[in-house]
């Protein structure tokens, strides 16, 4: 009993309501009538629909809240961004980047006993801060990691029902790279600086050649290869640099990121070229030049397209609807004691 009282005092001093269910909840000021009312709301919604509260718009970007059934075929889900419905909500989805510098931006009112919180994050540890103040608050994770409670990759491949033919766009240029964050000393910058000594690379971005989004795919599709260099080396962290920038442009991705073995959990081995396959940047450059003069060798990097297609979910609403689906399928109440420990275990 003393231990429970101490825990409750600690959580309230930190400004948080506990995420652990206890029989006696009147310590936080919640009455028995309130608990009964919350329970009735929870049971009612579980029988009909879950109310999911978008606690903060991700990166301030709004999105439609009525698409779960009509667009994604997920029934029994109602999304809202109305914080006045906090006590009624069955779950909150909280986008970490938007709350990570201000712990008081998390809910401060007593937490309804039935309510679950979903930690939503698509950024690597390099970007993420202040994971420590999430201890014992969240019940589910939603990230790009495959072992998340709700898996939200940047992209994936789907098997076609039958093989199909395809046409590779005409290529007149060799290697392109679009980079927005230029951190001198970062591994991808260092590798590029070495690689460009042996092979010409056209670089686009804030500090390089200008390229508008309207012209992006038309421009990059002229290149045979695209440098899909990630800014972080982290388990399952394979971003739009590959799924969109390279694949949607029909350029063969040259990847720098997590291991080849990790990439091959999600892609055929001949869908990409990995920098780790070569002893040096010069060896990679020599191989790209070789493929530039070997049409058949180059085309083998597209053979997978006869069997698979690339699928990407581009709207925020799809993630929130998938969170609702997962909540409906996993009704058991769990508590993540340390999001930080779980998330950082994938760091290399």
Short mmCIF file of C-alpha atoms in Angstrom, two decimals:
data_model
loop_
_atom_site.label_atom_id
_atom_site.label_comp_id
_atom_site.label_asym_id
_atom_site.label_seq_id
_atom_site.Cartn_x
_atom_site.Cartn_y
_atom_site.Cartn_z
CA UNK A 1 0.00 0.00 0.00
CA UNK A 2 2.81 2.40 0.88
CA UNK A 3 4.47 1.56 -2.44
CA UNK A 4 1.29 2.40 -4.39
CA UNK A 5 0.91 5.69 -2.49
CA UNK A 6 4.54 6.58 -3.24
CA UNK A 7 4.13 5.84 -6.95
CA UNK A 8 0.96 7.90 -7.15
CA UNK A 9 2.65 10.84 -5.39
CA UNK A 10 5.64 10.61 -7.76
CA UNK A 11 3.52 10.61 -10.92
CA UNK A 12 1.38 13.53 -9.78
CA UNK A 13 4.41 15.55 -8.75
CA UNK A 14 5.76 15.06 -12.27
CA UNK A 15 2.50 16.44 -13.63
CA UNK A 16 1.25 13.19 -15.08
CA UNK A 17 -1.69 10.92 -14.37
CA UNK A 18 -0.82 7.27 -14.03
CA UNK A 19 -1.18 4.87 -16.94
CA UNK A 20 -1.48 1.87 -14.65
CA UNK A 21 -4.91 0.63 -13.68
CA UNK A 22 -5.50 0.46 -9.93
CA UNK A 23 -8.61 -0.46 -8.01
CA UNK A 24 -8.52 2.72 -5.94
CA UNK A 25 -8.49 5.75 -8.23
CA UNK A 26 -10.01 8.33 -5.84
CA UNK A 27 -6.49 9.52 -4.96
CA UNK A 28 -6.48 11.74 -8.10
CA UNK A 29 -9.83 13.28 -7.26
CA UNK A 30 -11.89 11.03 -9.51
CA UNK A 31 -15.10 9.93 -7.81
CA UNK A 32 -16.73 6.54 -8.01
CA UNK A 33 -19.54 8.09 -10.07
CA UNK A 34 -16.98 9.44 -12.54
CA UNK A 35 -15.41 6.03 -12.89
CA UNK A 36 -18.78 4.41 -13.46
CA UNK A 37 -19.65 7.00 -16.08
CA UNK A 38 -16.29 6.52 -17.84
CA UNK A 39 -16.77 2.76 -17.75
CA UNK A 40 -20.21 3.06 -19.32
CA UNK A 41 -18.82 5.28 -22.08
CA UNK A 42 -15.94 2.88 -22.70
CA UNK A 43 -18.18 -0.20 -22.86
CA UNK A 44 -20.64 1.59 -25.12
CA UNK A 45 -17.93 2.64 -27.54
CA UNK A 46 -16.29 -0.77 -27.61
CA UNK A 47 -19.61 -2.18 -28.69
CA UNK A 48 -19.95 0.40 -31.45
CA UNK A 49 -16.94 2.54 -32.21
CA UNK A 50 -13.72 3.78 -30.68
CA UNK A 51 -13.21 7.50 -30.25
CA UNK A 52 -9.61 8.38 -31.12
CA UNK A 53 -8.35 11.81 -30.09
CA UNK A 54 -5.68 13.41 -32.29
CA UNK A 55 -3.95 15.16 -29.41
CA UNK A 56 -1.83 17.38 -31.64
CA UNK A 57 -1.76 17.71 -35.42
CA UNK A 58 1.51 16.12 -36.62
CA UNK A 59 3.89 18.93 -37.59
CA UNK A 60 0.84 21.19 -37.51
CA UNK A 61 -0.59 19.49 -40.61
CA UNK A 62 -4.33 18.90 -40.56
CA UNK A 63 -5.96 15.96 -42.32
CA UNK A 64 -9.50 14.60 -42.86
CA UNK A 65 -10.96 12.82 -39.87
CA UNK A 66 -13.73 10.88 -41.61
CA UNK A 67 -11.76 8.52 -43.87
CA UNK A 68 -11.28 5.37 -41.77
CA UNK A 69 -14.30 3.58 -43.24
CA UNK A 70 -14.67 5.34 -46.60
CA UNK A 71 -11.01 5.25 -47.68
CA UNK A 72 -9.31 2.53 -45.63
CA UNK A 73 -12.20 0.17 -44.91
CA UNK A 74 -11.66 0.34 -41.15
CA UNK A 75 -15.02 0.33 -39.39
CA UNK A 76 -15.96 1.37 -35.88
CA UNK A 77 -13.49 4.25 -35.65
CA UNK A 78 -14.18 7.91 -35.05
CA UNK A 79 -11.32 10.42 -35.15
CA UNK A 80 -11.54 13.80 -33.49
CA UNK A 81 -9.19 16.68 -32.71
CA UNK A 82 -11.59 18.19 -30.16
CA UNK A 83 -9.78 18.18 -26.81
CA UNK A 84 -13.02 18.84 -24.97
CA UNK A 85 -13.78 15.16 -25.67
CA UNK A 86 -10.66 14.06 -23.78
CA UNK A 87 -12.57 12.25 -21.02
CA UNK A 88 -14.71 10.41 -23.56
CA UNK A 89 -11.84 9.35 -25.82
CA UNK A 90 -10.96 5.66 -25.83
CA UNK A 91 -7.44 6.48 -26.97
CA UNK A 92 -5.07 9.34 -27.66
CA UNK A 93 -2.54 9.25 -30.49
CA UNK A 94 0.34 11.56 -29.56
CA UNK A 95 2.94 12.57 -32.16
CA UNK A 96 6.23 12.78 -30.30
CA UNK A 97 8.03 15.49 -32.25
CA UNK A 98 5.27 17.95 -31.39
CA UNK A 99 5.47 17.40 -27.63
CA UNK A 100 9.10 16.43 -27.03
CA UNK A 101 10.33 19.83 -25.84
CA UNK A 102 7.43 20.52 -23.50
CA UNK A 103 6.20 17.83 -21.14
CA UNK A 104 3.32 20.07 -20.07
CA UNK A 105 1.94 19.75 -23.60
CA UNK A 106 0.80 16.25 -22.64
CA UNK A 107 -2.67 15.96 -21.07
CA UNK A 108 -2.72 17.40 -17.56
CA UNK A 109 -6.25 16.40 -16.52
CA UNK A 110 -6.80 13.11 -14.67
CA UNK A 111 -6.70 10.24 -17.09
CA UNK A 112 -9.89 8.19 -17.62
CA UNK A 113 -9.28 4.65 -16.44
CA UNK A 114 -10.24 3.08 -19.77
CA UNK A 115 -8.12 5.34 -21.96
CA UNK A 116 -5.04 4.16 -23.87
CA UNK A 117 -2.24 6.31 -25.27
CA UNK A 118 -0.41 5.54 -28.51
CA UNK A 119 3.13 6.85 -29.00
CA UNK A 120 3.47 7.93 -32.64
CA UNK A 121 6.91 8.57 -34.10
CA UNK A 122 8.47 8.27 -37.55
CA UNK A 123 11.81 9.92 -36.74
CA UNK A 124 15.12 8.24 -35.80
CA UNK A 125 16.92 8.64 -32.45
CA UNK A 126 19.09 11.38 -33.95
CA UNK A 127 16.02 13.62 -34.04
CA UNK A 128 14.07 12.42 -31.01
CA UNK A 129 14.54 14.07 -27.59
CA UNK A 130 13.24 13.65 -24.04
CA UNK A 131 12.01 10.09 -24.20
CA UNK A 132 12.56 9.76 -20.47
CA UNK A 133 9.41 11.61 -19.53
CA UNK A 134 7.24 9.05 -21.29
CA UNK A 135 7.83 6.32 -18.70
CA UNK A 136 4.68 4.41 -17.72
CA UNK A 137 2.43 6.70 -19.74
CA UNK A 138 1.96 4.91 -23.05
CA UNK A 139 0.22 1.69 -23.92
CA UNK A 140 1.12 1.16 -27.58
CA UNK A 141 3.83 2.21 -30.03
CA UNK A 142 3.30 3.28 -33.64
CA UNK A 143 6.56 3.68 -35.57
CA UNK A 144 8.49 2.55 -38.64
CA UNK A 145 9.91 -0.38 -36.68
CA UNK A 146 8.38 -3.69 -37.59
CA UNK A 147 8.15 -4.73 -33.94
CA UNK A 148 5.92 -1.75 -33.08
CA UNK A 149 2.39 -2.40 -31.89
CA UNK A 150 1.27 -0.49 -34.98
CA UNK A 151 3.77 -0.85 -37.83
CA UNK A 152 3.91 2.23 -40.08
CA UNK A 153 6.70 1.86 -42.64
CA UNK A 154 7.54 4.62 -45.09
CA UNK A 155 6.73 2.15 -47.83
CA UNK A 156 6.44 -1.52 -48.68
CA UNK A 157 6.10 -3.86 -51.62
CA UNK A 158 3.03 -5.92 -52.45
CA UNK A 159 2.99 -9.05 -54.56
CA UNK A 160 1.10 -8.74 -57.85
CA UNK A 161 -1.60 -11.28 -58.62
CA UNK A 162 0.24 -12.17 -61.81
CA UNK A 163 3.52 -11.10 -63.44
CA UNK A 164 3.35 -7.92 -65.48
CA UNK A 165 5.59 -6.28 -68.03
CA UNK A 166 7.15 -2.88 -67.45
CA UNK A 167 9.14 -0.24 -69.30
CA UNK A 168 12.18 1.48 -67.84
CA UNK A 169 12.15 5.22 -68.62
CA UNK A 170 14.91 6.46 -70.92
CA UNK A 171 18.04 7.39 -68.98
CA UNK A 172 20.53 10.04 -70.10
CA UNK A 173 22.32 10.80 -66.81
CA UNK A 174 24.18 8.74 -64.24
CA UNK A 175 23.82 9.58 -60.51
CA UNK A 176 21.58 12.02 -58.62
CA UNK A 177 21.16 12.92 -54.98
CA UNK A 178 18.61 15.21 -53.32
CA UNK A 179 19.68 16.29 -49.84
CA UNK A 180 18.10 18.86 -47.55
CA UNK A 181 20.05 18.41 -44.30
CA UNK A 182 23.77 18.88 -44.86
CA UNK A 183 25.69 17.98 -41.71
CA UNK A 184 29.47 18.09 -42.37
CA UNK A 185 31.09 15.04 -40.85
CA UNK A 186 27.98 12.87 -41.08
CA UNK A 187 28.64 9.45 -42.57
CA UNK A 188 26.53 10.03 -45.68
CA UNK A 189 28.25 13.37 -46.38
CA UNK A 190 31.69 11.84 -45.92
CA UNK A 191 30.80 8.94 -48.22
CA UNK A 192 29.44 11.27 -50.90
CA UNK A 193 32.57 13.43 -50.77
CA UNK A 194 34.70 10.36 -51.37
CA UNK A 195 32.43 8.89 -54.06
CA UNK A 196 32.28 12.09 -56.12
CA UNK A 197 36.05 11.92 -56.58
CA UNK A 198 35.54 8.99 -58.96
CA UNK A 199 32.15 9.55 -60.56
CA UNK A 200 30.05 12.63 -61.42
CA UNK A 201 27.08 13.15 -59.08
CA UNK A 202 24.39 15.78 -59.60
CA UNK A 203 23.31 17.07 -56.19
CA UNK A 204 20.04 18.92 -55.62
CA UNK A 205 18.84 20.67 -52.48
CA UNK A 206 19.01 23.82 -50.40
CA UNK A 207 22.76 24.24 -50.82
CA UNK A 208 22.98 22.79 -54.30
CA UNK A 209 21.03 22.83 -57.56
CA UNK A 210 17.42 23.90 -57.16
CA UNK A 211 14.67 21.37 -57.82
CA UNK A 212 10.96 22.02 -57.34
CA UNK A 213 8.55 19.27 -56.31
CA UNK A 214 6.68 19.77 -59.55
CA UNK A 215 9.81 18.78 -61.47
CA UNK A 216 11.15 16.22 -59.00
CA UNK A 217 10.21 12.90 -60.59
CA UNK A 218 10.56 14.13 -64.15
CA UNK A 219 14.12 15.21 -63.33
CA UNK A 220 15.28 12.26 -61.22
CA UNK A 221 13.83 9.71 -63.67
CA UNK A 222 16.53 10.78 -66.15
CA UNK A 223 19.19 9.25 -63.87
CA UNK A 224 20.19 5.60 -63.72
CA UNK A 225 21.08 5.71 -60.03
CA UNK A 226 19.86 7.62 -56.98
CA UNK A 227 21.75 7.96 -53.69
CA UNK A 228 19.21 6.90 -51.06
CA UNK A 229 21.48 7.85 -48.17
CA UNK A 230 19.73 7.88 -44.77
CA UNK A 231 20.66 10.45 -42.13
CA UNK A 232 20.58 7.77 -39.42
CA UNK A 233 21.72 4.17 -39.20
CA UNK A 234 18.89 2.50 -37.35
CA UNK A 235 16.90 -0.73 -37.41
CA UNK A 236 14.10 -0.69 -40.03
CA UNK A 237 14.71 3.01 -40.77
CA UNK A 238 14.21 3.00 -44.55
CA UNK A 239 12.55 6.21 -45.64
CA UNK A 240 11.05 8.01 -48.61
CA UNK A 241 14.59 8.42 -49.95
CA UNK A 242 14.24 4.87 -51.24
CA UNK A 243 10.49 4.27 -51.43
CA UNK A 244 9.58 7.53 -53.14
CA UNK A 245 12.63 9.41 -54.41
CA UNK A 246 14.28 6.39 -56.02
CA UNK A 247 11.50 3.91 -56.77
CA UNK A 248 8.90 6.42 -57.96
CA UNK A 249 11.56 7.87 -60.28
CA UNK A 250 12.57 4.45 -61.58
CA UNK A 251 16.17 5.02 -60.55
CA UNK A 252 18.17 2.20 -58.98
CA UNK A 253 18.72 3.15 -55.32
CA UNK A 254 22.24 3.12 -53.95
CA UNK A 255 21.57 2.82 -50.24
CA UNK A 256 23.51 3.85 -47.17
CA UNK A 257 21.74 3.09 -43.93
CA UNK A 258 20.94 -0.01 -41.95
CA UNK A 259 22.48 -3.35 -42.97
CA UNK A 260 21.79 -5.16 -46.23
CA UNK A 261 20.25 -7.95 -44.17
CA UNK A 262 17.80 -5.46 -42.68
CA UNK A 263 16.90 -4.03 -46.10
CA UNK A 264 16.28 -7.54 -47.42
CA UNK A 265 13.59 -8.09 -44.80
CA UNK A 266 11.50 -5.67 -46.85
CA UNK A 267 12.94 -5.81 -50.38
CA UNK A 268 14.36 -8.28 -52.90
CA UNK A 269 18.15 -8.25 -52.76
CA UNK A 270 18.48 -7.05 -56.37
CA UNK A 271 16.14 -4.08 -55.93
CA UNK A 272 19.01 -1.93 -54.62
CA UNK A 273 22.78 -1.53 -54.38
CA UNK A 274 24.26 -1.28 -50.86
CA UNK A 275 27.43 0.72 -50.22
CA UNK A 276 28.55 -1.93 -47.71
CA UNK A 277 28.89 -4.42 -50.57
CA UNK A 278 32.03 -2.61 -51.71
CA UNK A 279 35.41 -2.28 -49.98
CA UNK A 280 35.64 1.40 -50.90
CA UNK A 281 33.77 4.25 -52.55
CA UNK A 282 36.04 3.84 -55.57
CA UNK A 283 34.95 0.22 -55.97
CA UNK A 284 31.32 1.32 -55.89
CA UNK A 285 32.01 4.03 -58.47
CA UNK A 286 33.69 1.49 -60.75
CA UNK A 287 30.66 -0.80 -60.45
CA UNK A 288 28.21 1.97 -61.35
CA UNK A 289 30.29 2.85 -64.41
CA UNK A 290 30.33 -0.83 -65.36
CA UNK A 291 26.53 -1.01 -65.14
CA UNK A 292 26.24 2.18 -67.17
CA UNK A 293 27.87 0.27 -70.02
CA UNK A 294 26.01 -3.00 -69.43
CA UNK A 295 22.31 -2.71 -70.28
CA UNK A 296 21.48 -6.28 -69.25
CA UNK A 297 23.33 -5.95 -65.97
CA UNK A 298 21.51 -2.71 -65.24
CA UNK A 299 18.08 -4.11 -66.11
CA UNK A 300 18.41 -6.93 -63.57
CA UNK A 301 17.79 -4.32 -60.84
CA UNK A 302 14.26 -3.93 -62.21
CA UNK A 303 13.28 -7.60 -62.57
CA UNK A 304 11.46 -7.53 -59.22
CA UNK A 305 8.97 -5.04 -60.65
CA UNK A 306 7.35 -7.78 -62.70
CA UNK A 307 6.28 -9.46 -59.45
CA UNK A 308 5.77 -6.60 -56.99
CA UNK A 309 4.53 -3.05 -56.77
CA UNK A 310 5.52 -0.29 -54.36
CA UNK A 311 2.86 0.84 -51.91
CA UNK A 312 3.05 4.01 -49.82
CA UNK A 313 0.48 5.59 -47.53
CA UNK A 314 0.91 9.32 -47.93
CA UNK A 315 -1.84 10.69 -45.67
CA UNK A 316 -1.57 11.14 -41.91
CA UNK A 317 -5.13 9.88 -41.58
CA UNK A 318 -4.08 6.38 -42.64
CA UNK A 319 -1.81 6.06 -39.59
CA UNK A 320 -4.47 7.22 -37.15
CA UNK A 321 -7.01 4.85 -38.67
CA UNK A 322 -4.53 1.98 -38.42
CA UNK A 323 -3.97 2.87 -34.78
CA UNK A 324 -7.70 2.50 -34.23
CA UNK A 325 -7.71 -0.87 -36.00
CA UNK A 326 -4.89 -2.08 -33.75
CA UNK A 327 -6.64 -0.83 -30.63
CA UNK A 328 -9.79 -2.75 -31.58
CA UNK A 329 -7.80 -5.92 -32.23
CA UNK A 330 -5.74 -5.69 -29.02
CA UNK A 331 -8.19 -4.86 -26.22
CA UNK A 332 -5.85 -5.92 -23.41
CA UNK A 333 -4.43 -3.07 -21.35
CA UNK A 334 -0.63 -2.94 -21.27
CA UNK A 335 1.79 -0.29 -20.03
CA UNK A 336 5.18 0.46 -21.61
CA UNK A 337 7.48 1.07 -18.67
CA UNK A 338 10.14 2.77 -20.81
CA UNK A 339 9.59 3.95 -24.37
CA UNK A 340 13.20 5.16 -24.30
CA UNK A 341 14.60 1.71 -23.53
CA UNK A 342 12.46 0.07 -26.21
CA UNK A 343 13.17 2.65 -28.92
CA UNK A 344 16.91 3.02 -28.36
CA UNK A 345 17.53 -0.73 -28.42
CA UNK A 346 17.55 -0.48 -32.22
CA UNK A 347 20.38 2.04 -32.23
CA UNK A 348 23.58 0.98 -33.93
#
